[in-house]
Coordinates of C-alpha atoms in Angstrom, one line a residue:
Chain A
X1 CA 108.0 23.2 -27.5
X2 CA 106.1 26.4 -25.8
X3 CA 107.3 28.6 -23.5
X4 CA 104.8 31.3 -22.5
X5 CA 106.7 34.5 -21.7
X6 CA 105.9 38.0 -20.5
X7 CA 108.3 41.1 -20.7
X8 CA 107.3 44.3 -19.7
X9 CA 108.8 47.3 -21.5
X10 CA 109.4 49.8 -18.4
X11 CA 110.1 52.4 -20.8
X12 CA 106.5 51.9 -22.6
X13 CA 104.7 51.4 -19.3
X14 CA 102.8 54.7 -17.6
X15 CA 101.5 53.6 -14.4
X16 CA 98.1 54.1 -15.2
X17 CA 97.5 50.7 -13.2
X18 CA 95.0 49.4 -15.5
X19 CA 96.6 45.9 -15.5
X20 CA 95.6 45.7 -11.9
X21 CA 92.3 46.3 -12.2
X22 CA 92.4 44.1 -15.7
X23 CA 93.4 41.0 -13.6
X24 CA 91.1 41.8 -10.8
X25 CA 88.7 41.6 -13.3
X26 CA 89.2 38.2 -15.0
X27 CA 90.4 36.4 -11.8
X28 CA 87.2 37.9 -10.0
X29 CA 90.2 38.1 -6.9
X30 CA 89.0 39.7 -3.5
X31 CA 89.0 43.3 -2.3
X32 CA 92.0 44.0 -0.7
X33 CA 94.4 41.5 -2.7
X34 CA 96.3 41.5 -6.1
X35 CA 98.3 39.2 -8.4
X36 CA 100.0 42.2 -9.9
X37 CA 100.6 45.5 -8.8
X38 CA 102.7 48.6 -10.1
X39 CA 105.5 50.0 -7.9
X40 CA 106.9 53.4 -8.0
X41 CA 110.7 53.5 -7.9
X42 CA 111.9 56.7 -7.8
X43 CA 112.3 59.4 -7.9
X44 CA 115.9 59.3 -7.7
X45 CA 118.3 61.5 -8.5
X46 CA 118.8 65.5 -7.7
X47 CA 116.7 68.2 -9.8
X48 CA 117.4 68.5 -12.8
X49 CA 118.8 65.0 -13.4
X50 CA 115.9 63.2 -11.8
X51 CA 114.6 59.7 -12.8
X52 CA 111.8 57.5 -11.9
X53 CA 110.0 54.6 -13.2
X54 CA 107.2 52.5 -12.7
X55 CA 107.5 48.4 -12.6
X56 CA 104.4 46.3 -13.0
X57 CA 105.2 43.2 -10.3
X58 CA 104.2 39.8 -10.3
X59 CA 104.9 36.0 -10.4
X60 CA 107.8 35.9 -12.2
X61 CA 106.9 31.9 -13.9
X62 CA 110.3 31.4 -12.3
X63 CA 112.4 28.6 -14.5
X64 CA 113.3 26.7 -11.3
X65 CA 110.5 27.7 -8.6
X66 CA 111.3 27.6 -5.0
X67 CA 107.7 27.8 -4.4
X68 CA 107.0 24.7 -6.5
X69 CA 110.2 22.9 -4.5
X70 CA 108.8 23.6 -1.0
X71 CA 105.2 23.1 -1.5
X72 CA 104.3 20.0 0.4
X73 CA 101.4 18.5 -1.3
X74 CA 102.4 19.2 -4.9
X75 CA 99.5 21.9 -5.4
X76 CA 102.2 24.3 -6.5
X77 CA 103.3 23.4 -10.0
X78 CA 105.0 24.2 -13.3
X79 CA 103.2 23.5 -16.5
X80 CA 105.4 22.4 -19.5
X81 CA 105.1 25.9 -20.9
X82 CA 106.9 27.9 -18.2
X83 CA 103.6 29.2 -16.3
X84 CA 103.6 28.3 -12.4
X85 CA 100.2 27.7 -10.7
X86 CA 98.5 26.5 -7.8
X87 CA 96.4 23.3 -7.7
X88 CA 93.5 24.9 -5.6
X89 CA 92.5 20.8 -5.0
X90 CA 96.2 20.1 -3.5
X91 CA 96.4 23.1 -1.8
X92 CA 96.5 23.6 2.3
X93 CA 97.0 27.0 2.7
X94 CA 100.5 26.3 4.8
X95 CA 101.9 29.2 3.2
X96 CA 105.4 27.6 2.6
X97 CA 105.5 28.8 -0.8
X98 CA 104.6 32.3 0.3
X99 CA 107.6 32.1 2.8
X100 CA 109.7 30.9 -0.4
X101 CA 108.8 32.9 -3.0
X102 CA 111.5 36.2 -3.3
X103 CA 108.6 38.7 -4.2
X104 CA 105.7 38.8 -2.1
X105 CA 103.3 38.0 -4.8
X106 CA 101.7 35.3 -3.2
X107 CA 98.8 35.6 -1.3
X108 CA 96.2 33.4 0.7
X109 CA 92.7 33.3 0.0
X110 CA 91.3 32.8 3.6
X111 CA 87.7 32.3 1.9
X112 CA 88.8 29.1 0.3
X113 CA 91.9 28.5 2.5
X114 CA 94.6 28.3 -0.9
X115 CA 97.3 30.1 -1.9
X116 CA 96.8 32.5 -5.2
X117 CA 99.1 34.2 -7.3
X118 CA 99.5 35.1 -11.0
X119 CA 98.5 32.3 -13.4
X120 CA 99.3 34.4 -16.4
X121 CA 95.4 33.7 -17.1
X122 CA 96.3 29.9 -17.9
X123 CA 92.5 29.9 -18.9
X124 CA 92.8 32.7 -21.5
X125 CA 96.1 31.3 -23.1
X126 CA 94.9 28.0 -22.9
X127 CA 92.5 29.2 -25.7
X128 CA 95.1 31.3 -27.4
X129 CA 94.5 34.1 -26.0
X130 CA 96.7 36.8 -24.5
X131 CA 96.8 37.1 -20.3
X132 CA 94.0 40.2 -19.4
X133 CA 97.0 42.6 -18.4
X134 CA 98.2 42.4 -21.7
X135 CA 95.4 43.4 -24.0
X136 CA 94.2 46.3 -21.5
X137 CA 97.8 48.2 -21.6
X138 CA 97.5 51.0 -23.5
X139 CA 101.0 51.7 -23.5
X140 CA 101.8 48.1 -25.3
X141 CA 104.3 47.7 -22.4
X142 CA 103.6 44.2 -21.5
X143 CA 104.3 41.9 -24.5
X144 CA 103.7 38.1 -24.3
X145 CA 104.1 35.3 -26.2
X146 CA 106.2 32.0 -26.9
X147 CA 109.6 32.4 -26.9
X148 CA 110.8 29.5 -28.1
X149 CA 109.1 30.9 -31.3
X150 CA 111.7 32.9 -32.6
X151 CA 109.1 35.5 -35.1
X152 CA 107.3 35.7 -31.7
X153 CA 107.8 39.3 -30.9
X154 CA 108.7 38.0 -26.9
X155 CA 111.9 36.0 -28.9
X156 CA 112.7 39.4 -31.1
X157 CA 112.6 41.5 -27.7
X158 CA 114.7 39.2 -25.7
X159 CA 116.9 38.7 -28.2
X160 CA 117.3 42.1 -29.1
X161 CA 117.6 44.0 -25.7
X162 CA 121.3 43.8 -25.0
X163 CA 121.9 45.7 -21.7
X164 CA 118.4 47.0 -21.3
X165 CA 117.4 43.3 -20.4
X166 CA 116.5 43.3 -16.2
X167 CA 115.6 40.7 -14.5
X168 CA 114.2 40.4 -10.5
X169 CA 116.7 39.3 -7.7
X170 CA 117.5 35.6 -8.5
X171 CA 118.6 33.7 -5.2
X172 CA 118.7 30.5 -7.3
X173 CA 114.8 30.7 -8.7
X174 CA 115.5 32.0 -11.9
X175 CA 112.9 34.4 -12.5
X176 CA 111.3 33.7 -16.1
X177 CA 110.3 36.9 -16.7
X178 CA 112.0 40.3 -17.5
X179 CA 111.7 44.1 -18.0
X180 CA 113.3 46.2 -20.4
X181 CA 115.0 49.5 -19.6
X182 CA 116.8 51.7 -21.6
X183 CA 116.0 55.5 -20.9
X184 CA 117.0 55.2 -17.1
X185 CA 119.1 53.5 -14.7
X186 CA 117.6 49.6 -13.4
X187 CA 117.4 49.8 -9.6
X188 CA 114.9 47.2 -8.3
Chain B
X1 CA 106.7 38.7 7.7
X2 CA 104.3 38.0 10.7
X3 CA 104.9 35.9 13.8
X4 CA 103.4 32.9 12.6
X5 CA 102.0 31.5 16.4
X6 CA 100.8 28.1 15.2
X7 CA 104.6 27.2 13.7
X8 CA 106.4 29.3 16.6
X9 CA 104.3 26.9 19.2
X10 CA 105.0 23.8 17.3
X11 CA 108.5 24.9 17.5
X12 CA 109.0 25.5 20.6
X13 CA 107.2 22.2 21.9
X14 CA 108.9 20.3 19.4
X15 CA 112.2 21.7 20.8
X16 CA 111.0 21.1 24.3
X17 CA 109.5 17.3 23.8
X18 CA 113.1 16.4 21.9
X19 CA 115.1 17.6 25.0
X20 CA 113.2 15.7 26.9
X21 CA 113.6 12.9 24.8
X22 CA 117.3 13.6 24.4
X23 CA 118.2 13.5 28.1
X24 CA 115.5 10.4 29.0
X25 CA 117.8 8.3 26.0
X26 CA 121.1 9.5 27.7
X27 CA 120.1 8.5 30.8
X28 CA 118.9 5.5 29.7
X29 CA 122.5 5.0 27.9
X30 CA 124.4 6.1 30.9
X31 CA 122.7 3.9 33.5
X32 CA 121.9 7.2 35.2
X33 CA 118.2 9.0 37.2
X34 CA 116.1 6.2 36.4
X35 CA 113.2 8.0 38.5
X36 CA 113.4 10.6 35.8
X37 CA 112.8 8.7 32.5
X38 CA 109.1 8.3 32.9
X39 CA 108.0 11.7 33.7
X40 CA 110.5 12.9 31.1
X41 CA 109.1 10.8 28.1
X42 CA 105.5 11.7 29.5
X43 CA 106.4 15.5 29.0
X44 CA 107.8 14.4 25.5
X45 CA 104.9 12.7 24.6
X46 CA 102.7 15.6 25.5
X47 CA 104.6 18.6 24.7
X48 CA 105.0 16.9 20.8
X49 CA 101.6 16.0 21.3
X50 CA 100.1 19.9 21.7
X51 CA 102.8 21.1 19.7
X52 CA 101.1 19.2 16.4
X53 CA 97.9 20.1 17.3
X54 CA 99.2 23.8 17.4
X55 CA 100.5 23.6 13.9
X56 CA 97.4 22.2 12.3
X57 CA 96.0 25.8 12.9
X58 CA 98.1 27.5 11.2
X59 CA 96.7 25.3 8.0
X60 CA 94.0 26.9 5.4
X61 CA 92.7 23.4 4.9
X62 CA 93.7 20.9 7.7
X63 CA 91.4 18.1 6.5
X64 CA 93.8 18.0 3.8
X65 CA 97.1 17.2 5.9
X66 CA 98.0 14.4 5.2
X67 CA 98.2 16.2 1.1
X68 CA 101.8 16.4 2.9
X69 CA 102.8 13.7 2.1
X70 CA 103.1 14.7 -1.5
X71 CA 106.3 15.8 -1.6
X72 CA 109.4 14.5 -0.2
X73 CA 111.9 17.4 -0.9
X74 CA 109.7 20.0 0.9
X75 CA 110.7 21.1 4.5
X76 CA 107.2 20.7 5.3
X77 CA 106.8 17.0 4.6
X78 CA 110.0 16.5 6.3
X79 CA 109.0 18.2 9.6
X80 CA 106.0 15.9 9.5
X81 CA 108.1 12.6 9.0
X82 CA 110.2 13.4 11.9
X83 CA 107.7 14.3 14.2
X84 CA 105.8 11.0 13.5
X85 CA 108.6 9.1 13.6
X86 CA 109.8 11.1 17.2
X87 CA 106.0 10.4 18.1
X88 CA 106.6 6.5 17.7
X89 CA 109.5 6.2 19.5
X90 CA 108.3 8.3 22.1
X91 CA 105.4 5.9 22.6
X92 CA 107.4 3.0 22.1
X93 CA 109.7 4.2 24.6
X94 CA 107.3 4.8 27.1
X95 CA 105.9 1.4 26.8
X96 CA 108.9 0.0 27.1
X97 CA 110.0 1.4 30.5
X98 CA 106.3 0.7 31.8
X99 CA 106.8 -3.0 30.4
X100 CA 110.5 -3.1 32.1
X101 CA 111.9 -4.0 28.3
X102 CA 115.2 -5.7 28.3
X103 CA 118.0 -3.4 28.4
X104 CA 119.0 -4.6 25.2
X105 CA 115.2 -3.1 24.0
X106 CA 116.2 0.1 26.0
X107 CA 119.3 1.1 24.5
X108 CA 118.6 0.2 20.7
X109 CA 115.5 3.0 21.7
X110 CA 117.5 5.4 23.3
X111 CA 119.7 5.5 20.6
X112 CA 117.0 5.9 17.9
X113 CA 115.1 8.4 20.6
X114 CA 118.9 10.3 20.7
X115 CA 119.4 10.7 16.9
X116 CA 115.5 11.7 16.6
X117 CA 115.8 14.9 19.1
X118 CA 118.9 16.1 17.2
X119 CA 117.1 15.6 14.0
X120 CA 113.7 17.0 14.5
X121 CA 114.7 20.6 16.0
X122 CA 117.4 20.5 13.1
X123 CA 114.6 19.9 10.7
X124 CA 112.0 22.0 12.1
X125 CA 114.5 25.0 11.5
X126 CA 116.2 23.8 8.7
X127 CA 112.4 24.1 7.0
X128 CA 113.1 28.0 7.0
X129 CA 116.1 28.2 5.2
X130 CA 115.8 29.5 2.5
X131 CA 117.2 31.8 -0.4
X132 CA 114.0 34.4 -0.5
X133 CA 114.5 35.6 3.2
X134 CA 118.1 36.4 3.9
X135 CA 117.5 36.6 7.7
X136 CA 116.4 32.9 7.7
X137 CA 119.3 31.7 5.3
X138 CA 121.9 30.3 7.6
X139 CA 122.7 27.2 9.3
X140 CA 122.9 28.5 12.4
X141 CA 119.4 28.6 12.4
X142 CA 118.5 25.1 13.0
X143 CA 121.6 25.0 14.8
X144 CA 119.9 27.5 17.1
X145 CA 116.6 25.4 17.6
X146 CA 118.8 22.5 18.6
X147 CA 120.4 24.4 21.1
X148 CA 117.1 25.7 22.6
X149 CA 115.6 22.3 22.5
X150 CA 119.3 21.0 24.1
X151 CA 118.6 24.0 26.8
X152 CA 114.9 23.3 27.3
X153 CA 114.7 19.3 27.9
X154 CA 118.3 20.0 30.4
X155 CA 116.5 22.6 32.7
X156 CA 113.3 20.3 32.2
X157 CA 115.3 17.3 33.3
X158 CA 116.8 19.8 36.7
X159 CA 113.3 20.6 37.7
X160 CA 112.6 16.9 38.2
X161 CA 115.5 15.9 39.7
X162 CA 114.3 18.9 42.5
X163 CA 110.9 17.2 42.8
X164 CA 111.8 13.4 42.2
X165 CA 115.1 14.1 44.7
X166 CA 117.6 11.8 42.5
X167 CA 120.6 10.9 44.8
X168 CA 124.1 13.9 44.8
X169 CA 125.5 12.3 42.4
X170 CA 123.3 12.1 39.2
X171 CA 121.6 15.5 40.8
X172 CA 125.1 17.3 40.4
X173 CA 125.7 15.6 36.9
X174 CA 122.2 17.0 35.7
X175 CA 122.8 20.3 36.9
X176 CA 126.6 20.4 35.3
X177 CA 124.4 19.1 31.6
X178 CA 121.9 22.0 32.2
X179 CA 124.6 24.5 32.7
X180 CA 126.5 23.1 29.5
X181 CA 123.4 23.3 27.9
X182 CA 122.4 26.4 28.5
X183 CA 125.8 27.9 27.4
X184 CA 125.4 26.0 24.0
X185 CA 121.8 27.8 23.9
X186 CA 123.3 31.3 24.2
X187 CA 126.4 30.4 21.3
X188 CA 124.1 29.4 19.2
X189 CA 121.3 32.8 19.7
X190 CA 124.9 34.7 19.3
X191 CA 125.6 32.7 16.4
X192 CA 122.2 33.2 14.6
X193 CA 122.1 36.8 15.6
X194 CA 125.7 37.7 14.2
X195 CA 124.7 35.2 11.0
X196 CA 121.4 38.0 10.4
X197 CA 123.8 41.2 10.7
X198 CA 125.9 39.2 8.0
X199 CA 122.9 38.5 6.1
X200 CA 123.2 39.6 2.2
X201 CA 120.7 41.8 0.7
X202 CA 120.6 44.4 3.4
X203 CA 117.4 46.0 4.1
X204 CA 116.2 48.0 7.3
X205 CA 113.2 45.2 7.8
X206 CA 115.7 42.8 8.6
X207 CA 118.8 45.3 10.2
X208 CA 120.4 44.1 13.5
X209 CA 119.6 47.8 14.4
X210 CA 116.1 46.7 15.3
X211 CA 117.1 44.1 17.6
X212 CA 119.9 45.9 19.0
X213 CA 118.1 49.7 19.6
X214 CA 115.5 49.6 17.3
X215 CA 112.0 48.3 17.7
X216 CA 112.8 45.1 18.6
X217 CA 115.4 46.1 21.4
X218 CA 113.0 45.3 24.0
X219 CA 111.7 42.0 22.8
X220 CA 115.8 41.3 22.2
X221 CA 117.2 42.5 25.4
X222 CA 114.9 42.1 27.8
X223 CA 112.9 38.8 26.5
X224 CA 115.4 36.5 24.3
X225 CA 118.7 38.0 26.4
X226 CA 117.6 38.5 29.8
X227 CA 115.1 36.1 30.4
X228 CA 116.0 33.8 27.8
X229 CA 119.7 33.4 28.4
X230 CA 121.0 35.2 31.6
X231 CA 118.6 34.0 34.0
X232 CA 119.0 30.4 33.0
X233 CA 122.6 30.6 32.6
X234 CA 122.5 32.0 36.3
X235 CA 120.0 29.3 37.6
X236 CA 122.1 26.3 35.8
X237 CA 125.4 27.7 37.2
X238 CA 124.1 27.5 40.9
X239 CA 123.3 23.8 40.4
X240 CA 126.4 23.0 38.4
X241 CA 128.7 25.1 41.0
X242 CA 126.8 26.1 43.7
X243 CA 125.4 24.6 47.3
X244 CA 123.2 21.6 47.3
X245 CA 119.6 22.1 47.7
X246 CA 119.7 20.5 51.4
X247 CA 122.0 23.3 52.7
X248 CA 120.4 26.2 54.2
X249 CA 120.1 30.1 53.8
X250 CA 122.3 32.2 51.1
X251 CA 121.5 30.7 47.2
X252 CA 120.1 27.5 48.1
X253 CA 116.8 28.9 47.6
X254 CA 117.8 29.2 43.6
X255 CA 117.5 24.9 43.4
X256 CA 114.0 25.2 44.7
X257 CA 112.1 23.3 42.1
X258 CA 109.0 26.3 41.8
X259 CA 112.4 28.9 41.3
X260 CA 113.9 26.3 38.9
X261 CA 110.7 26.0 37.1
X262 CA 110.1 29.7 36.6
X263 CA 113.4 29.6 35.2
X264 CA 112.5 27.0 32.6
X265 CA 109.8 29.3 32.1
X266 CA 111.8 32.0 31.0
X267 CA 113.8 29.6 28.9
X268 CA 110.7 29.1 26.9
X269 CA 110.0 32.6 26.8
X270 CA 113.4 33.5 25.3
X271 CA 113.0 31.0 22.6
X272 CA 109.4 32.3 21.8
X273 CA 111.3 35.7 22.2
X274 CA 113.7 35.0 19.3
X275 CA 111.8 33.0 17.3
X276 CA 109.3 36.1 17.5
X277 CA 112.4 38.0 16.1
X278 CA 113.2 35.4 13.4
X279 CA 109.4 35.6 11.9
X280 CA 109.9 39.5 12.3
X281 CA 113.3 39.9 10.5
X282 CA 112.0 37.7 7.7
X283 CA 111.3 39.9 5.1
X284 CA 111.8 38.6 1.4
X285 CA 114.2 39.5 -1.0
X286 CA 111.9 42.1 -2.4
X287 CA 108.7 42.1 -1.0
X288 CA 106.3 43.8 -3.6
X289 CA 102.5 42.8 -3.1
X290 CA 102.9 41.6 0.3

């Protein structure tokens, strides 16, 4: 059994953006819309003691997907290995699951009338490759991998992170991905 | 999140065609305004008719509808069971009273029609709740489309007894089931509105403080409360309370059908007022891209 995993190491990660522009890239997506994006939080805090951090958003390849449990035709799905896509053959465009989904990373693509999102580059892993975000980070923030596998270094992480483990806000989607935070305080 | 016109439209016809359909199956129940039942299932039949076509708009590929099928758990392919379903018995009712079905025919209809305009407003709102937009997760919003579609098919059902002049009685009992329903309208906008100050996961896109001073107070205030609520509640307690429509001078004038219809219209306004709201206040949990 696989299950494809990302983490992102926040305290790794230097907002240089260049996973944007990586996925732009390889999922040739329209001006004007992402499937991942990095958010500033921060700063916080009062000079001297003054924190901020930057967190790489995205489909989280949630373990129970509300967006897979509202979509009407079925073109919203979950593979066996934990990523979530979109069937662009099923799809409407009725943007249910974009009213569903907790973190606006859902998008529709008026040329073709479908929803898009973050497909982990299915494609890429699907030939054992690593997503496009991962390879471009030059900060080795975003690690991916199977983590049922436990020498993966995805298991290692996860197993290892303790209370610098974060995860999104779950209102009963279980997000399947996570951050890890040590150096400052988690507030997203 | 934006107003989403092509859903708000199917909404609000939906409500409007299943109070319609509501009050034609209670009078058919209750042996009451026969001379109403027709034109009330014809305004059923169209207002669910437009409101469907309205909604295929808001589609990205409509030739694929019936894809909707495809999934049975999905608010979506719910909304569109019960509207078909509504549809039929719509049609079926309307050929029955043109074919003067038995009353036997009749009543098993108007039962099935009365269960179908509780469950279709219920459904249609109930297709929103959800966990990722707090301001959406509560019961009292379907509640709240039930009430307005309660509201909506009782004022519909007062301006025809104006034009189709029903006899005192069932004129008087209409009024008295507009009023009623226009009270259960306002508990319900109340309830709604006080379930979104409760919401969890605070956050100023979905505050009360918008509807209540902020940007939304006029759209509140003036369209959902004023026009929405008060001046139907005002209308509907003249014919539950006040002179019959035959007296002269004073607030007679207020049971004109054209001044009872631009109430209804303002009915309609206030629930494309706060259904404006809802898609407004219905940010996501954390919103990040979009």
């Amino acid at each position: 059994m696989t299950t494809h995993r990302m983490i992102v190491d926040l305290d790794r990660c230097i907002g240089c953006h260049s996973c944007t522009a990586a996925c732009i890239q390889e999922n040739e997506i329209d001006l004007g819309r992402f499937y991942t994006k990095v958010i500033n939080v921060g700063p916080t805090g009062t000079y001297p003691n003054v924190e901020e951090y930057y967190l790489p958003v995205k489909c989280q390849h949630c373990e129970t997907p509300t967006c897979v449990k509202v979509c009407p035709t079925g073109a919203s799905y979950r593979r066996e290995d934990g990523i979530v896509l979109v069937d662009h053959n099923k799809c409407i465009g009725c943007e249910y699951c974009i009213m569903a989904c907790p973190y606006g990373v859902r998008s529709r693509n008026d040329r073709l009338g479908v929803i898009e999102k973050c497909t982990l580059c299915a494609h890429l892993v699907d030939d054992g490759k690593n997503p496009a975000c991962v390879d471009i980070c030059p900060g080795h923030a975003r690690i991916f991998g199977d983590a049922d596998d436990p020498a993966s270094e995805v298991a290692q992480k996860l197993a290892s992170a303790g209370d610098s483990l974060h995860r999104l806000a779950d209102v009963g989607n279980t997000p399947g991905e996570a951050f890890l935070l040590a150096n400052q305080t988690w507030r997203s | 999140m934006d107003i989403q016109w092509p859903l708000l439209v199917f909404g609000v016809l939906a409500g409007l065609s299943m109070g319609c359909l509501g009050f034609v199956c209670a009078f058919i129940l209750a042996g009451k305004a026969e001379s109403l039942r027709m034109p009330g299932v014809v305004i059923a039949l169209a207002a669910i008719a437009a409101g469907g076509l309205a909604s295929a708009f808001h589609l990205g590929n409509p030739d694929r509808i019936l894809y909707i099928l495809g999934n049975l758990q999905s608010g979506i392919t719910q909304e569109l069971l019960a509207t078909a379903v509504a549809g039929v018995l719509i049609v079926a009712l309307c050929i029955a009273l043109v074919k003067k079905a038995s009353p036997a025919v009749l009543k098993t209809l108007a039962v099935l029609g009365l269960i179908a305009a509780i469950a279709l407003p219920f459904i249609t709102g109930e297709a929103y709740v959800q966990g990722a937009r707090p301001a959406w997760n509560t019961l009292f919003l379907p509640i709240m489309y039930v009430g307005a579609a309660f509201a909506m098919g009782a004022l519909t059902m007062t301006v025809l007894s104006r034009i189709k002049h029903v006899d005192d009685a069932d004129r008087t009992l209409i009024g008295r089931a507009s009023f009623v329903a226009a009270i259960i309208c306002t508990v319900t906008v109340v309830l709604y509105v006080s379930a979104v100050a409760l919401a969890p996961y605070p956050d100023p896109s979905r505050s009360i403080d918008r509807l209540l001073s902020g940007d939304l107070a006029l759209l509140f205030w003036g369209a959902a409360v004023a026009l929405g609520l008060i001046v139907p509640l005002a209308l509907t307690a003249m014919q539950a309370f006040g002179k019959q429509p035959q007296a002269k001078g004073g607030t007679a004038v207020l049971s004109r059908p054209s001044v009872l219809f631009v109430g209804l219209v303002c009915l309609v306004a206030g629930s494309v007022a706060i259904r404006s709201i809802m898609y407004l206040l219905g940010s996501s949990v954390q919103s990040f891209i979009y």
